[in-house]
CSV table of C-alpha atoms in Angstrom, one decimal:
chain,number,residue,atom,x,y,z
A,183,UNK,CA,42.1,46.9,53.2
A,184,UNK,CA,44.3,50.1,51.9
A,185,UNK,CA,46.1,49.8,48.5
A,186,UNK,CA,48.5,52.6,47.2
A,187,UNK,CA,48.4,52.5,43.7
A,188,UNK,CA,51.7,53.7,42.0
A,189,UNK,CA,53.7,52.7,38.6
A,190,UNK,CA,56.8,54.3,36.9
A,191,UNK,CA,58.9,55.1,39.3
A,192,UNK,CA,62.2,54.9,36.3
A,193,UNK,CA,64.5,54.4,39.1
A,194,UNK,CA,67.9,55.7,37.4
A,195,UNK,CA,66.5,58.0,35.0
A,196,UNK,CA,68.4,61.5,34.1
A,197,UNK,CA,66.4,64.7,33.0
A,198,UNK,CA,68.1,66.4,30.3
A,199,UNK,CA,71.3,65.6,31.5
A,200,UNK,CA,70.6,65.8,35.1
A,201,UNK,CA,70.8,62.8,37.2
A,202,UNK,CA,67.5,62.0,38.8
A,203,UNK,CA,68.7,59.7,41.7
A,204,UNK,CA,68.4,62.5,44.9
A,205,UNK,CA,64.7,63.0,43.6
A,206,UNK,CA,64.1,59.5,43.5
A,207,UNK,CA,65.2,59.1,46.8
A,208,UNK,CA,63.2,62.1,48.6
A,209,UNK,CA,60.0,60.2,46.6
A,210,UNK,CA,60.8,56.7,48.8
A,211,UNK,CA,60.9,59.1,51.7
A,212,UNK,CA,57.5,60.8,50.8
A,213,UNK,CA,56.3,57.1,49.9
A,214,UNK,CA,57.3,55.1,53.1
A,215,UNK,CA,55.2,58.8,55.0
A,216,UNK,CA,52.3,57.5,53.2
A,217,UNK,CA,52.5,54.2,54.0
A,218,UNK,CA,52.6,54.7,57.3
A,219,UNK,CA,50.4,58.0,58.1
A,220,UNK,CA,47.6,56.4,55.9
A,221,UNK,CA,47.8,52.6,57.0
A,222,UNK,CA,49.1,51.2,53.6
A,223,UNK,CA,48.0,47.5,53.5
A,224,UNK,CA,49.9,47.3,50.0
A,225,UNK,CA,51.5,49.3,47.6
A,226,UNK,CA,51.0,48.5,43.9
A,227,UNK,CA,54.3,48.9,41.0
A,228,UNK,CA,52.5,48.8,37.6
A,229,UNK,CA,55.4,48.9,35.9
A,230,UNK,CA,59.2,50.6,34.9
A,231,UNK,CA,60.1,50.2,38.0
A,232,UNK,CA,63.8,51.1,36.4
A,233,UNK,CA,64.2,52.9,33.3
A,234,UNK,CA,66.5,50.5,31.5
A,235,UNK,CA,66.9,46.9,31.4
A,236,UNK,CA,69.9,47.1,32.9
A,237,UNK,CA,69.8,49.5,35.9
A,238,UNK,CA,73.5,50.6,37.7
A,239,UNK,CA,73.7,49.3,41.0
A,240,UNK,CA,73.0,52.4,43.2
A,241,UNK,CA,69.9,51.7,41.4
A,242,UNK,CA,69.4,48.7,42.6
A,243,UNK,CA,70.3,49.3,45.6
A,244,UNK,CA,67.1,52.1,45.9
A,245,UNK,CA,64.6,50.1,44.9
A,246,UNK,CA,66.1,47.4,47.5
A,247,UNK,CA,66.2,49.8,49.8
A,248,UNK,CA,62.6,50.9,49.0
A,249,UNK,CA,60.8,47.2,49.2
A,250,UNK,CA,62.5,46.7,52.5
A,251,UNK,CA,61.3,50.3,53.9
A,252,UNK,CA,58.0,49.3,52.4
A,253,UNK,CA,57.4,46.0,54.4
A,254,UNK,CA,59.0,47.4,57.5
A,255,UNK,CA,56.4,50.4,57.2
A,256,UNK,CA,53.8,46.7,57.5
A,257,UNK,CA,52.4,46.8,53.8
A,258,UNK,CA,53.2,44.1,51.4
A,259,UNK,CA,54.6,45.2,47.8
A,260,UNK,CA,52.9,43.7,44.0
A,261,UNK,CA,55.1,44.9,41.5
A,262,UNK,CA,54.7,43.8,37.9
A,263,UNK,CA,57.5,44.6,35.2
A,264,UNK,CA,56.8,47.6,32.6
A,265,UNK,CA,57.8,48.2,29.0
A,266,UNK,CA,61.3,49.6,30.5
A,267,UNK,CA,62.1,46.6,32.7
A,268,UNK,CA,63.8,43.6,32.3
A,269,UNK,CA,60.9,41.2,33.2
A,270,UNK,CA,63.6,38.2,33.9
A,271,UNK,CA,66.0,39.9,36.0
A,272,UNK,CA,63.2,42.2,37.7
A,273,UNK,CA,61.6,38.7,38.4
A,274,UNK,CA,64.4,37.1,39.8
A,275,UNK,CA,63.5,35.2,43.0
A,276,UNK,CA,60.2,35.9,42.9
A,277,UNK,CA,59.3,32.5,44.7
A,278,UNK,CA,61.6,33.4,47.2
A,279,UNK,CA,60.8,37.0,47.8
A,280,UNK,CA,57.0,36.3,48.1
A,281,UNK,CA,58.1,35.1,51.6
A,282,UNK,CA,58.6,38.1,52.8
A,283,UNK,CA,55.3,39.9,51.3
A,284,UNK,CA,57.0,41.3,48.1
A,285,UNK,CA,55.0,39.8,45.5
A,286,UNK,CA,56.5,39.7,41.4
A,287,UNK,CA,54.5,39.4,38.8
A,288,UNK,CA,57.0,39.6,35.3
A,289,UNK,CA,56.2,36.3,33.9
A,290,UNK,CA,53.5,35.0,31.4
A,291,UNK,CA,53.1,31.9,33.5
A,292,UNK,CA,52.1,34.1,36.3
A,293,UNK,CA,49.6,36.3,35.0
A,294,UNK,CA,46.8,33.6,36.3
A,295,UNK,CA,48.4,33.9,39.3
A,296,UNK,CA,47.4,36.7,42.0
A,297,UNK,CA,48.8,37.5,44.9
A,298,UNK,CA,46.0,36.7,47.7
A,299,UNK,CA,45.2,39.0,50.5
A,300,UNK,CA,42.5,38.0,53.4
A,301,UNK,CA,40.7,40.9,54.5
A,302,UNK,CA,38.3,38.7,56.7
A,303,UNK,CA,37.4,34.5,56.9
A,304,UNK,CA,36.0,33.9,53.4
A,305,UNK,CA,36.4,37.6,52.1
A,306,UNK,CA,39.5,37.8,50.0
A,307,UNK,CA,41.7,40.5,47.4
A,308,UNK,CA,43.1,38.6,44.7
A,309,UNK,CA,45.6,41.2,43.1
A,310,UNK,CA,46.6,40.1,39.1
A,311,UNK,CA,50.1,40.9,37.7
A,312,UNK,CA,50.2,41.8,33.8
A,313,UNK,CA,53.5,42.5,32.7
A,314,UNK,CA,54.1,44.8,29.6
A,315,UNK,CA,52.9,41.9,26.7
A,316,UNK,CA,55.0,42.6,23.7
A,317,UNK,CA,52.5,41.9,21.2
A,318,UNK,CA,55.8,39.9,18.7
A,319,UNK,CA,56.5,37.9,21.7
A,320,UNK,CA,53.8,36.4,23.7
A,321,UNK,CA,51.3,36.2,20.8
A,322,UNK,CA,52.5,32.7,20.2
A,323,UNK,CA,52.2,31.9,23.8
A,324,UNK,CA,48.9,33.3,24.8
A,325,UNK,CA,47.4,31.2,21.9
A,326,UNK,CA,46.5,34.5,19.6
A,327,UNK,CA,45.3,35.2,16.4
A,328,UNK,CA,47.1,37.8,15.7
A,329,UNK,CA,50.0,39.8,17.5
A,330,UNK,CA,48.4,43.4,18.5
A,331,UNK,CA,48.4,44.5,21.8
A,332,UNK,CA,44.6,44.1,21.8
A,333,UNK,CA,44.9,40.5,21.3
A,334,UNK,CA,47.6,39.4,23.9
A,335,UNK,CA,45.7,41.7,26.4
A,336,UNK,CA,42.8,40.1,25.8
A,337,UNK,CA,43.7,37.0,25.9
A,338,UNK,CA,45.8,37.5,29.3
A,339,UNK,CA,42.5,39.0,31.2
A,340,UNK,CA,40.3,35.9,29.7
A,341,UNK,CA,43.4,33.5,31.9
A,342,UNK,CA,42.6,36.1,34.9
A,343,UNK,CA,38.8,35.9,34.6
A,344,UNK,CA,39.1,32.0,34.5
A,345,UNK,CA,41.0,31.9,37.7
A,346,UNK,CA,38.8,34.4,39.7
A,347,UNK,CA,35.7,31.9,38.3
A,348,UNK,CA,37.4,29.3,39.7
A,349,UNK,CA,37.7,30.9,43.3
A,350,UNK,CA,34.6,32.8,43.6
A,351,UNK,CA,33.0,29.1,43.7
A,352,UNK,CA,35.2,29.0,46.9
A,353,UNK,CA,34.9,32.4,48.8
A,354,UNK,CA,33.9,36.0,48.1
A,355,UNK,CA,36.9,37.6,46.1
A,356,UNK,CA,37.4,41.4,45.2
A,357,UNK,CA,39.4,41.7,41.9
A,358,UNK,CA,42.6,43.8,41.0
A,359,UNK,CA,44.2,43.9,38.0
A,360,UNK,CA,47.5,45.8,37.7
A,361,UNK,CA,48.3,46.6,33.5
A,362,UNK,CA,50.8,48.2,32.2
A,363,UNK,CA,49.5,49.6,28.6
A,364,UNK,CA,48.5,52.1,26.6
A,365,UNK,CA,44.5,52.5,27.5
A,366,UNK,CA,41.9,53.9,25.4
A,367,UNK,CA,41.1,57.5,26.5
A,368,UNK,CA,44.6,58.0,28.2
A,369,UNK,CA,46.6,60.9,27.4
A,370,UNK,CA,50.1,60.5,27.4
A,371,UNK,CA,53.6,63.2,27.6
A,372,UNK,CA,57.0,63.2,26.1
A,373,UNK,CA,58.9,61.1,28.6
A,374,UNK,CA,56.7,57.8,27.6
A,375,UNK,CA,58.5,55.2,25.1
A,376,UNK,CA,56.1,54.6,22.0
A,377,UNK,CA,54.4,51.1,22.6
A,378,UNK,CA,53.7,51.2,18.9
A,379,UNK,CA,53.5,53.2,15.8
A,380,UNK,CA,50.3,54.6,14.4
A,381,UNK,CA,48.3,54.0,17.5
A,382,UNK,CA,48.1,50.7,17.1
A,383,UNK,CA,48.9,50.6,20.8
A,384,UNK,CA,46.1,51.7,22.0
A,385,UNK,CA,44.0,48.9,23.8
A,386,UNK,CA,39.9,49.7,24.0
A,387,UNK,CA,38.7,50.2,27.6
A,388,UNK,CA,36.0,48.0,27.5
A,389,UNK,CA,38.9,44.8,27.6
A,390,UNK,CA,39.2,45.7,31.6
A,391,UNK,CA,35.5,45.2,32.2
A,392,UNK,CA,34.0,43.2,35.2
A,393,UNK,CA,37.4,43.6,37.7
A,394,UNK,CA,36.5,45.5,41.0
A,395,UNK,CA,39.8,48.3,40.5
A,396,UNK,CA,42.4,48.8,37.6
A,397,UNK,CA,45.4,49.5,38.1
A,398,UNK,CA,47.1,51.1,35.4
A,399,UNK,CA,50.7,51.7,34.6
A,400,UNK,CA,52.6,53.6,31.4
A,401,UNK,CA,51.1,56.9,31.0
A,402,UNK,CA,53.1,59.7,33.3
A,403,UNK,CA,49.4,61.7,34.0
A,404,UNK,CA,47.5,60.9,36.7
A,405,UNK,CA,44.4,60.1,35.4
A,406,UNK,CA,40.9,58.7,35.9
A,407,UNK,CA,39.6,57.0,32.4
A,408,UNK,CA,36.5,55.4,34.3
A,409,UNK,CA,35.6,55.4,38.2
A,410,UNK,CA,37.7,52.0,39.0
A,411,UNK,CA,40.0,52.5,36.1
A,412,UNK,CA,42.8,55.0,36.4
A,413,UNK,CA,46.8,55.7,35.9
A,414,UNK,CA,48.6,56.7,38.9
A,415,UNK,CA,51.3,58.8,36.7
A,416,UNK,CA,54.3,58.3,37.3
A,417,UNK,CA,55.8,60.0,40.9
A,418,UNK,CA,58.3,62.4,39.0
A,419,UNK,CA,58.3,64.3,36.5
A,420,UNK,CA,60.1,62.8,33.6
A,421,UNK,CA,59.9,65.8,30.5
A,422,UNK,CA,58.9,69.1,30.6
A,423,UNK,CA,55.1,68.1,29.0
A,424,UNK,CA,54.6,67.1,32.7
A,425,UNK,CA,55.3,70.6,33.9
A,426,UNK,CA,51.1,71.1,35.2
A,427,UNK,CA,50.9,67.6,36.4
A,428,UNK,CA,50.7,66.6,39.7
A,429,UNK,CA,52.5,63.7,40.9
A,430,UNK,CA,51.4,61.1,43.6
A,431,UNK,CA,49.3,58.0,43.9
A,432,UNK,CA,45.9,56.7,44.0
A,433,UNK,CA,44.2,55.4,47.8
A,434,UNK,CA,41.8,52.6,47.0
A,435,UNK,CA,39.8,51.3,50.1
A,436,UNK,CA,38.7,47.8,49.9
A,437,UNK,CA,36.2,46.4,52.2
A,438,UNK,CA,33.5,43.1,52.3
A,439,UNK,CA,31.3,45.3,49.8
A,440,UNK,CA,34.4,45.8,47.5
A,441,UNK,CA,35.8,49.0,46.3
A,442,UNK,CA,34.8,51.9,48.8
A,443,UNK,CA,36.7,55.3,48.9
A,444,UNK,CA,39.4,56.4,46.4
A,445,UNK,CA,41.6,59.2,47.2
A,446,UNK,CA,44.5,60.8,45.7
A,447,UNK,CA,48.0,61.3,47.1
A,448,UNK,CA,49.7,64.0,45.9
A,449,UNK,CA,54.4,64.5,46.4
A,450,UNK,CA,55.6,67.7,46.2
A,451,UNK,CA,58.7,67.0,43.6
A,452,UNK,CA,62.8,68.0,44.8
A,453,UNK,CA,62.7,71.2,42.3
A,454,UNK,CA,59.9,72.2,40.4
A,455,UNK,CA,59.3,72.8,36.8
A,456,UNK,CA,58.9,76.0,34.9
A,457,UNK,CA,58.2,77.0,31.0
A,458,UNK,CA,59.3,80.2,30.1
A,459,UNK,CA,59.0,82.0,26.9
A,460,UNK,CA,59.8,85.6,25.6
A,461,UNK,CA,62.2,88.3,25.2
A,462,UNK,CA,66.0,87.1,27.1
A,463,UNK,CA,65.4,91.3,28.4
A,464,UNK,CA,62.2,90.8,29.9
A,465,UNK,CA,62.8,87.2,31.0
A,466,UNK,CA,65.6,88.3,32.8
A,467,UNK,CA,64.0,91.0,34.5
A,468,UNK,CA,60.4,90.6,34.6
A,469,UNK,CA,59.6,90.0,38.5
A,470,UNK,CA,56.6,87.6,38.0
A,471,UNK,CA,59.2,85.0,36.7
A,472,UNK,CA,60.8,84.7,40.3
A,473,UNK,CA,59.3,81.4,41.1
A,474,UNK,CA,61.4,80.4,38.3
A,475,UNK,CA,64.6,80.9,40.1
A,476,UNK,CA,64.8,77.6,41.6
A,477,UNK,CA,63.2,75.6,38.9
A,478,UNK,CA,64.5,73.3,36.3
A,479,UNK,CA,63.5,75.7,32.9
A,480,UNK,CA,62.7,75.0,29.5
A,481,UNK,CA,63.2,78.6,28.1
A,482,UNK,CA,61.8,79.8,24.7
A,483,UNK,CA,63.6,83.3,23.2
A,484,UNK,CA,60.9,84.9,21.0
A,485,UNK,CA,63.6,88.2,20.5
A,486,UNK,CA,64.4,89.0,16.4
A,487,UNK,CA,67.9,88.2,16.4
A,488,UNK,CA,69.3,84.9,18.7
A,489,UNK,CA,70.7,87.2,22.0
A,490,UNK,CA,74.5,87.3,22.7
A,491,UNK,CA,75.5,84.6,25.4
A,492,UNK,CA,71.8,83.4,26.2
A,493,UNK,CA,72.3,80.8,28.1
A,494,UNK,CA,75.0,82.0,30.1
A,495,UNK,CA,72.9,85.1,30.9
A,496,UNK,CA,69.5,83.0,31.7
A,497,UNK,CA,71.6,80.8,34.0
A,498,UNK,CA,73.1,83.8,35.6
A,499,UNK,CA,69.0,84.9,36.9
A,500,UNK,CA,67.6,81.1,36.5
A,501,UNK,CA,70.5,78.8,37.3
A,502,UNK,CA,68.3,75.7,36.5
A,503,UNK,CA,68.2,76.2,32.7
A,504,UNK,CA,68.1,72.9,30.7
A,505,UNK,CA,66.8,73.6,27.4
A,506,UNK,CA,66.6,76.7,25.2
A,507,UNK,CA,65.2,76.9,22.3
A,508,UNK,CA,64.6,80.3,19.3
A,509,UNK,CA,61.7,81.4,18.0
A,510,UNK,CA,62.1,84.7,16.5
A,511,UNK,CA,59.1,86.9,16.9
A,512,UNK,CA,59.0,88.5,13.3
A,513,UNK,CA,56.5,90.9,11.6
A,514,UNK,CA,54.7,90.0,8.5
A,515,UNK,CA,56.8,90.3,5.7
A,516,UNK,CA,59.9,90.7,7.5
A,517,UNK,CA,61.5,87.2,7.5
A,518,UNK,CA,62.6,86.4,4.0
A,519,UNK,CA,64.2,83.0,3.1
A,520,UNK,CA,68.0,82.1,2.8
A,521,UNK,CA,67.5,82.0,-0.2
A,522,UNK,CA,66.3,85.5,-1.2
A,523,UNK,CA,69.0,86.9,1.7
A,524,UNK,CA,71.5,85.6,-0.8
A,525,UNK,CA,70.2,86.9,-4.0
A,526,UNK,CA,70.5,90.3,-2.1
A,527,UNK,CA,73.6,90.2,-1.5
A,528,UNK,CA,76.1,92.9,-3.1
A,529,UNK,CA,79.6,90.9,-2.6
A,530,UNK,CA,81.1,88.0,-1.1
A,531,UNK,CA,81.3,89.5,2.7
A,532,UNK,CA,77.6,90.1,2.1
A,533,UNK,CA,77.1,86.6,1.1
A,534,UNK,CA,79.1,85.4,4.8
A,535,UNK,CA,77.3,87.6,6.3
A,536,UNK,CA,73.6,85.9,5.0
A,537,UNK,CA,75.2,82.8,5.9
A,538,UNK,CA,75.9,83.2,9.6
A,539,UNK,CA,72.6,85.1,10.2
A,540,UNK,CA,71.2,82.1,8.6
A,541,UNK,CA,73.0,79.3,10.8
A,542,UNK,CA,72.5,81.7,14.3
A,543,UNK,CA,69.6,83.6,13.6
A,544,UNK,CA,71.3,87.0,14.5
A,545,UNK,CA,73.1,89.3,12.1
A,546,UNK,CA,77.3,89.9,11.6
A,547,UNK,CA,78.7,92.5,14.0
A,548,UNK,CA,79.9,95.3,12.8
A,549,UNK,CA,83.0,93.4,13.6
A,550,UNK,CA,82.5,89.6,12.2
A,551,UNK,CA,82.0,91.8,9.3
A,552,UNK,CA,85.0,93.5,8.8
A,553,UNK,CA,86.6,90.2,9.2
A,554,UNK,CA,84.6,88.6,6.5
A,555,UNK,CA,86.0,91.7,4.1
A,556,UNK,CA,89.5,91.3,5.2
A,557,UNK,CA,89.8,87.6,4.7
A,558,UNK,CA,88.1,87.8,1.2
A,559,UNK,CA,90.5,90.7,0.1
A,560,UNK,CA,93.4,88.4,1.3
A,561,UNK,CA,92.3,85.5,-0.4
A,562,UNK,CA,92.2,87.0,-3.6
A,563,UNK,CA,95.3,89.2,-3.3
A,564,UNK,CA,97.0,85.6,-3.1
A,565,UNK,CA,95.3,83.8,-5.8
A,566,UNK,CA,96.6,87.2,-7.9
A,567,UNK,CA,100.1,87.2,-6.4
A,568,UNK,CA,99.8,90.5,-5.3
């Protein structure tokens, strides 16, 4: 048996500004290839399928699209809900649904529940569901101590390891547990929401100990944290931070002897990302930036003074320009604070002057200047009723 083990799709997300829902759409392309080039049994969701608990309905309408491209392709579909999701409304139907091999996992009541896949008389794959567990929430149900995400994890794998007891008395079962959490040992990027504050997060490792694969969710990297324990990353990038990750999937083989062979699936994205930084001249010009042409950029100006027009002149060479940011490139000594700019100052023009260089990090024309002078000398020819 073949499992493709993705999470965080964020159907409906926007990048910077940038609507994300072409992307998305060449990925269930690239994702129904693999299915069917590498014999997909079933595909795994661990989590944020949509990026809002309330998804548009061209939303919807992919990711209905995608379960029924999916099953066509012959694999069955496990999706549990993430911390992004709606777990009710992602849920919804479930029983029904299950019917035709898409299999939802979103409630607490279902987390002792796995869907069951044969791979031969007697030898079976019992796949577990954990939705995101907010700690506030379920601590009451689970029967916890206390409400930390430690706790109602813990206490949701102890209802799993009772139920695959209960079955290995029956027949030989092979264990996956799908998780959407914060892992010890995971790293994580800009485009993940905070689970908690302080790390408190954070579940150890050792909690997933004793299941034959895990399949993690919530961290955008894809990322090993022990042989049968990894995040598939999500199969877009979602922030800039992502820029030098590569995005795809994990194989997992399954056999009588348990987990065999894992491989990993790599999707080339719509449009690459790119992170420039320097001089707007040299940026502009440089020819070992070219790649960067057709890119969505994150640009960084290091020049003294903040360039005339930058944007409209980095857009002109790299069209995809989302975010710029300044960071003047100063000698020692050479920046001095507002402060000291305005206790320099000889007059009032001198004192607009400091100002704007303050505000835009590049000094008054020669013109901005004379207007500053001929406004002040206006103002006080009028309070003097000259």
């Amino acid at each position: 048996m073949r499992l493709l083990h993705t999470s965080d799709w964020h159907l409906g997300r926007s990048f910077h500004g940038v609507g994300m829902l072409e992307a998305q759409r060449l990925f269930v392309d690239q994702l129904e290839k693999t299915v069917r080039e590498e014999n997909v049994d079933v595909v795994l969701i661990a989590g944020d399928v949509y990026d809002r608990a309330l998804p548009g309905v061209d939303v919807v309408e992919l990711f209905d699209e995608a379960l029924e491209r999916i099953t066509v392709a012959g694999a069955q579909v496990v999706v549990s809900s993430g911390n992004h999701d709606s777990a009710v409304r992602l849920g919804f139907g479930g029983k029904l649904i299950e019917r035709g091999g898409v299999h939802l996992r979103t409630r607490l009541e279902d987390i002792g529940r796995p869907a069951v896949l044969r791979i031969d008389e007697g030898i079976e794959v019992a796949v577990y569901g954990v939705p995101y567990l907010e700690p506030r929430m379920v601590a009451d149900p689970l029967s916890c101590e206390s409400s930390t995400h430690t706790a109602v994890t813990a206490a949701a794998l102890d209802q799993i390891r009772s139920d695959l007891r209960r079955r290995r008395t029956q027949s030989i079962v092979h264990s996956v547990v799908m998780a959407h959490t914060f892992a010890s040992g995971g790293v994580g990027s800009d485009s993940e929401r905070e689970l908690s504050m302080g790390g408190l997060g954070v579940v150890p490792l050792n909690l997933f100990e004793g299941f034959d694969y895990v399949a993690l969710g919530h961290l955008h990297g894809q990322q090993q944290l022990q042989e049968r324990v990894r995040y598939s990353g999500s199969p877009l990038a979602y922030s800039f931070s992502e820029a030098r990750q590569s995005k795809g999937a994990w194989l997992v083989d399954i056999d009588e002897g348990g987990v065999g062979e894992i491989q990993p699936v790599k999707w080339a994205p719509q449009r690459e990302l790119a992170i420039l930084r320097g001089p707007i001249a040299e940026l502009i010009t440089a020819p070992e930036h070219a790649a960067a042409e057709n890119a969505w950029c994150q640009v960084t100006l290091t020049d003294a003074e903040r360039p005339h027009q930058a944007m409209e002149r980095l857009r002109a060479r790299f069209p995809g320009t989302l975010v710029l940011t300044f960071e003047p490139s100063r000698s020692a000594g050479e920046e001095r604070t507002y402060s000291e700019r305005i206790a320099q100052a000889t007059d009032d023009a001198a004192i607009c002057c400091g100002f704007l260089e303050h505000v835009r990090r590049r000094s008054a024309s020669t013109e901005e200047a004379a207007l500053f002078a001929e406004t002040i000398d206006a103002l006080r020819a009028a309070e003097s009723g000259v």
